[in-house]
Amino acid sequence: PVRGQTCMSGEAGANNYPLKGGKYSLWEGGIRGNAFVSGGLLPAAVRGTRLHGLMHICDWYSTYSALAGVSPADPTGEAAGVPPVDGLNMWPMLSGANLTSPRREIYVDDGALIVGDYKLLTAKMSSAAWPGPVYPNASSVGNTLDQYTADCRATPCLYDVATDMTEHDDLAASQPGRVASMLARLQALRRTRWVNKSEPYVASCEADQDEVFESRYGGFLGPWCELS
């Protein structure tokens, strides 16, 4: 790999042990993260406690907006055809006023949907294995995570990621009703996915990103998808 660009789950990139998969994958090792909140604004009752409510990274923006007393809406963007901000205010949950998350689902991408405790997968995915506590290491040479695949296209895969966050037990065969309802919801969400098709954006993003990374910005990450 050049300057760490090949970092999916091969010999570089993050290790999210004991979760399945790694960086860029749809497994929990690629999408589940840790976060902490601190500061004097937190009520004493919730300091030092843990929360396991469903939350998307986009919810931070709406939460910060609520704390600042401003609207998270973007009228200029909406006037230009950009969909409304879909983040949710998580402060009631974080502050202990309501320990139930207002978010019930996360549309991960076209191949994955989380609803409550369950995750539905409908794609062919790499990194279908589990790293050790120290990965990569000498024993992983020639046997990296990205060599293992799982195909959930013809038959979707279903996991209870609350009780089985390491995704060992596929529940699809035993819960066909849940699979059907989640698949219908995922298909509906796919139709609402918004993509910026403006001419400058498309022209910029069609360039080879590795080439832009190396030549235009001298090896540094940069806005290779310029909007103007």
CSV table of C-alpha atoms in Angstrom, one decimal:
chain,number,residue,atom,x,y,z
A,1,PRO,CA,0.0,0.0,0.0
A,2,VAL,CA,1.1,3.6,-0.7
A,3,ARG,CA,0.9,5.9,2.4
A,4,GLY,CA,-1.7,3.7,4.0
A,5,GLN,CA,-4.2,4.0,1.2
A,6,THR,CA,-4.9,0.2,1.2
A,7,CYS,CA,-6.4,0.1,4.7
A,8,MET,CA,-9.6,-1.9,4.5
A,9,SER,CA,-8.8,-5.0,6.5
A,10,GLY,CA,-5.6,-6.1,5.0
A,11,GLU,CA,-2.2,-5.4,6.5
A,12,ALA,CA,-3.2,-1.8,7.4
A,13,GLY,CA,-6.2,-0.1,8.9
A,14,ALA,CA,-8.0,-0.2,12.2
A,15,ASN,CA,-8.7,-3.3,14.4
A,16,ASN,CA,-12.1,-3.3,16.0
A,17,TYR,CA,-11.7,-6.5,17.9
A,18,PRO,CA,-13.7,-8.5,19.0
A,19,LEU,CA,-16.2,-7.3,16.3
A,20,LYS,CA,-16.5,-9.0,12.9
A,21,GLY,CA,-14.8,-7.3,9.9
A,22,GLY,CA,-12.9,-4.1,9.8
A,23,LYS,CA,-12.7,-0.7,8.2
A,24,TYR,CA,-15.1,0.1,5.3
A,25,SER,CA,-17.0,-3.2,5.9
A,26,LEU,CA,-20.8,-3.4,6.7
A,27,TRP,CA,-20.0,-5.7,9.7
A,28,GLU,CA,-20.1,-4.2,13.1
A,29,GLY,CA,-16.3,-3.9,13.0
A,30,GLY,CA,-16.8,-1.4,10.2
A,31,ILE,CA,-19.7,0.7,11.5
A,32,ARG,CA,-19.9,0.4,15.3
A,33,GLY,CA,-18.0,2.9,17.3
A,34,ASN,CA,-17.4,4.1,20.8
A,35,ALA,CA,-17.9,7.7,22.0
A,36,PHE,CA,-17.9,9.5,25.3
A,37,VAL,CA,-19.5,12.7,26.6
A,38,SER,CA,-18.0,14.8,29.4
A,39,GLY,CA,-18.4,18.3,30.8
A,40,GLY,CA,-20.1,20.3,33.4
A,41,LEU,CA,-23.4,20.3,31.5
A,42,LEU,CA,-23.9,16.6,32.2
A,43,PRO,CA,-26.2,15.9,35.2
A,44,ALA,CA,-24.4,14.2,38.0
A,45,ALA,CA,-26.8,11.2,37.7
A,46,VAL,CA,-25.4,10.2,34.3
A,47,ARG,CA,-21.7,10.8,34.9
A,48,GLY,CA,-19.7,7.6,34.8
A,49,THR,CA,-22.6,5.6,33.3
A,50,ARG,CA,-23.0,3.7,30.0
A,51,LEU,CA,-25.5,4.1,27.2
A,52,HIS,CA,-26.3,1.6,24.5
A,53,GLY,CA,-29.0,3.5,22.5
A,54,LEU,CA,-28.9,3.6,18.7
A,55,MET,CA,-27.2,6.7,17.4
A,56,HIS,CA,-25.8,7.8,14.0
A,57,ILE,CA,-22.8,10.1,13.7
A,58,CYS,CA,-25.1,12.6,11.9
A,59,ASP,CA,-27.1,13.0,15.2
A,60,TRP,CA,-24.2,14.9,16.8
A,61,TYR,CA,-24.9,17.9,14.5
A,62,SER,CA,-28.6,18.1,15.5
A,63,THR,CA,-27.7,17.5,19.2
A,64,TYR,CA,-25.1,20.3,19.2
A,65,SER,CA,-27.6,22.6,17.4
A,66,ALA,CA,-30.2,21.9,20.1
A,67,LEU,CA,-27.7,22.6,22.8
A,68,ALA,CA,-26.8,25.9,21.1
A,69,GLY,CA,-30.4,26.9,20.7
A,70,VAL,CA,-30.4,27.0,17.0
A,71,SER,CA,-32.2,25.1,14.3
A,72,PRO,CA,-30.2,22.4,12.5
A,73,ALA,CA,-32.1,23.1,9.3
A,74,ASP,CA,-30.3,24.4,6.2
A,75,PRO,CA,-32.7,26.6,4.3
A,76,THR,CA,-30.1,27.4,1.6
A,77,GLY,CA,-29.4,23.8,0.9
A,78,GLU,CA,-33.1,22.8,0.9
A,79,ALA,CA,-33.8,25.6,-1.6
A,80,ALA,CA,-31.1,24.1,-3.8
A,81,GLY,CA,-32.7,20.7,-3.7
A,82,VAL,CA,-30.7,19.1,-0.9
A,83,PRO,CA,-32.8,17.0,1.4
A,84,PRO,CA,-33.5,18.2,5.0
A,85,VAL,CA,-31.0,17.3,7.7
A,86,ASP,CA,-32.0,13.9,9.1
A,87,GLY,CA,-30.0,13.9,12.4
A,88,LEU,CA,-31.9,13.7,15.7
A,89,ASN,CA,-31.4,15.5,19.0
A,90,MET,CA,-29.8,13.0,21.4
A,91,TRP,CA,-29.4,15.3,24.3
A,92,PRO,CA,-32.5,14.0,26.2
A,93,MET,CA,-31.0,10.5,26.1
A,94,LEU,CA,-27.4,11.6,26.9
A,95,SER,CA,-28.6,13.8,29.8
A,96,GLY,CA,-30.7,11.1,31.3
A,97,ALA,CA,-34.0,12.8,30.7
A,98,ASN,CA,-35.0,9.9,28.5
A,99,LEU,CA,-32.9,6.7,28.3
A,100,THR,CA,-34.6,5.6,25.1
A,101,SER,CA,-33.0,6.6,21.9
A,102,PRO,CA,-35.3,8.6,19.5
A,103,ARG,CA,-33.6,6.9,16.6
A,104,ARG,CA,-35.1,3.6,15.6
A,105,GLU,CA,-33.3,2.8,12.4
A,106,ILE,CA,-30.0,3.5,10.6
A,107,TYR,CA,-29.9,3.2,6.8
A,108,VAL,CA,-26.2,2.2,6.6
A,109,ASP,CA,-26.2,2.0,2.8
A,110,ASP,CA,-28.0,0.1,0.0
A,111,GLY,CA,-26.9,-3.2,1.4
A,112,ALA,CA,-27.5,-2.8,5.1
A,113,LEU,CA,-30.2,-1.6,7.5
A,114,ILE,CA,-30.4,-1.5,11.3
A,115,VAL,CA,-33.8,-1.4,12.9
A,116,GLY,CA,-33.8,-1.4,16.7
A,117,ASP,CA,-31.5,-4.3,17.8
A,118,TYR,CA,-31.5,-6.0,14.4
A,119,LYS,CA,-29.3,-5.6,11.3
A,120,LEU,CA,-30.2,-6.8,7.9
A,121,LEU,CA,-27.5,-7.4,5.3
A,122,THR,CA,-28.2,-7.9,1.6
A,123,ALA,CA,-24.8,-7.5,-0.1
A,124,LYS,CA,-21.7,-9.6,-0.9
A,125,MET,CA,-19.2,-8.5,1.7
A,126,SER,CA,-15.5,-9.0,2.3
A,127,SER,CA,-13.9,-9.1,5.8
A,128,ALA,CA,-16.3,-11.8,6.8
A,129,ALA,CA,-14.1,-12.9,9.7
A,130,TRP,CA,-12.8,-11.9,13.1
A,131,PRO,CA,-9.4,-10.3,13.9
A,132,GLY,CA,-7.5,-11.3,17.0
A,133,PRO,CA,-6.7,-8.8,19.8
A,134,VAL,CA,-3.5,-7.8,18.0
A,135,TYR,CA,-4.1,-7.6,14.2
A,136,PRO,CA,-2.3,-7.5,11.9
A,137,ASN,CA,0.5,-9.6,13.2
A,138,ALA,CA,3.0,-12.2,11.9
A,139,SER,CA,0.3,-14.9,11.6
A,140,SER,CA,-2.0,-12.7,9.5
A,141,VAL,CA,0.5,-12.4,6.6
A,142,GLY,CA,-1.2,-14.0,3.7
A,143,ASN,CA,-4.3,-14.6,5.7
A,144,THR,CA,-5.9,-11.1,6.1
A,145,LEU,CA,-9.5,-10.4,6.8
A,146,ASP,CA,-10.3,-9.0,3.4
A,147,GLN,CA,-9.8,-12.5,1.9
A,148,TYR,CA,-13.0,-13.8,3.6
A,149,THR,CA,-16.4,-13.1,2.0
A,150,ALA,CA,-20.0,-13.6,2.8
A,151,ASP,CA,-22.8,-13.4,0.2
A,152,CYS,CA,-26.1,-12.1,1.6
A,153,ARG,CA,-27.6,-11.1,-1.7
A,154,ALA,CA,-29.9,-14.0,-2.7
A,155,THR,CA,-30.7,-14.8,0.9
A,156,PRO,CA,-30.4,-11.8,3.3
A,157,CYS,CA,-28.6,-12.2,6.6
A,158,LEU,CA,-30.0,-11.1,9.9
A,159,TYR,CA,-28.2,-10.4,13.2
A,160,ASP,CA,-29.3,-9.3,16.6
A,161,VAL,CA,-26.4,-6.8,17.2
A,162,ALA,CA,-27.6,-6.0,20.7
A,163,THR,CA,-27.0,-9.6,22.1
A,164,ASP,CA,-24.7,-10.8,19.3
A,165,MET,CA,-22.6,-7.8,18.4
A,166,THR,CA,-19.9,-10.1,17.0
A,167,GLU,CA,-22.3,-11.4,14.4
A,168,HIS,CA,-21.9,-15.1,14.8
A,169,ASP,CA,-25.5,-16.2,14.6
A,170,ASP,CA,-27.5,-15.5,11.4
A,171,LEU,CA,-31.2,-15.4,12.4
A,172,ALA,CA,-32.7,-15.0,8.9
A,173,ALA,CA,-34.0,-18.6,8.7
A,174,SER,CA,-35.7,-18.4,12.0
A,175,GLN,CA,-37.2,-14.9,11.6
A,176,PRO,CA,-38.5,-14.7,8.0
A,177,GLY,CA,-41.2,-12.2,8.9
A,178,ARG,CA,-38.6,-9.7,10.3
A,179,VAL,CA,-36.4,-10.3,7.2
A,180,ALA,CA,-39.3,-9.5,4.9
A,181,SER,CA,-40.4,-6.3,6.7
A,182,MET,CA,-36.8,-5.0,7.0
A,183,LEU,CA,-36.1,-5.8,3.4
A,184,ALA,CA,-39.2,-3.9,2.3
A,185,ARG,CA,-38.1,-0.9,4.4
A,186,LEU,CA,-34.6,-1.1,3.0
A,187,GLN,CA,-35.9,-1.1,-0.6
A,188,ALA,CA,-38.1,1.9,0.3
A,189,LEU,CA,-35.1,3.8,1.7
A,190,ARG,CA,-33.0,3.1,-1.4
A,191,ARG,CA,-35.5,5.1,-3.5
A,192,THR,CA,-35.0,8.1,-1.3
A,193,ARG,CA,-31.2,8.1,-1.4
A,194,TRP,CA,-29.9,11.5,-2.6
A,195,VAL,CA,-26.8,11.8,-4.8
A,196,ASN,CA,-25.3,15.2,-5.8
A,197,LYS,CA,-25.4,15.1,-9.6
A,198,SER,CA,-24.4,18.7,-10.2
A,199,GLU,CA,-21.9,19.1,-13.0
A,200,PRO,CA,-18.9,20.4,-11.0
A,201,TYR,CA,-19.3,17.6,-8.4
A,202,VAL,CA,-19.6,14.8,-11.0
A,203,ALA,CA,-16.6,16.1,-13.1
A,204,SER,CA,-14.4,16.2,-10.0
A,205,CYS,CA,-15.4,13.0,-8.4
A,206,GLU,CA,-15.1,10.9,-11.6
A,207,ALA,CA,-11.3,11.6,-11.4
A,208,ASP,CA,-9.3,8.7,-10.0
A,209,GLN,CA,-9.2,9.5,-6.3
A,210,ASP,CA,-5.8,7.9,-5.7
A,211,GLU,CA,-4.3,10.0,-8.5
A,212,VAL,CA,-5.8,13.1,-7.0
A,213,PHE,CA,-4.6,12.1,-3.5
A,214,GLU,CA,-1.0,11.7,-4.8
A,215,SER,CA,-0.6,14.5,-7.3
A,216,ARG,CA,-3.0,17.4,-6.7
A,217,TYR,CA,-2.5,17.6,-2.9
A,218,GLY,CA,1.0,16.1,-2.6
A,219,GLY,CA,-0.1,13.0,-0.7
A,220,PHE,CA,-2.4,14.8,1.7
A,221,LEU,CA,-6.2,14.3,1.9
A,222,GLY,CA,-8.0,17.1,0.1
A,223,PRO,CA,-11.3,18.1,-1.3
A,224,TRP,CA,-11.1,16.0,-4.5
A,225,CYS,CA,-14.9,16.3,-4.8
A,226,GLU,CA,-14.9,20.1,-5.1
A,227,LEU,CA,-18.3,21.8,-5.5
A,228,SER,CA,-17.1,24.8,-7.3
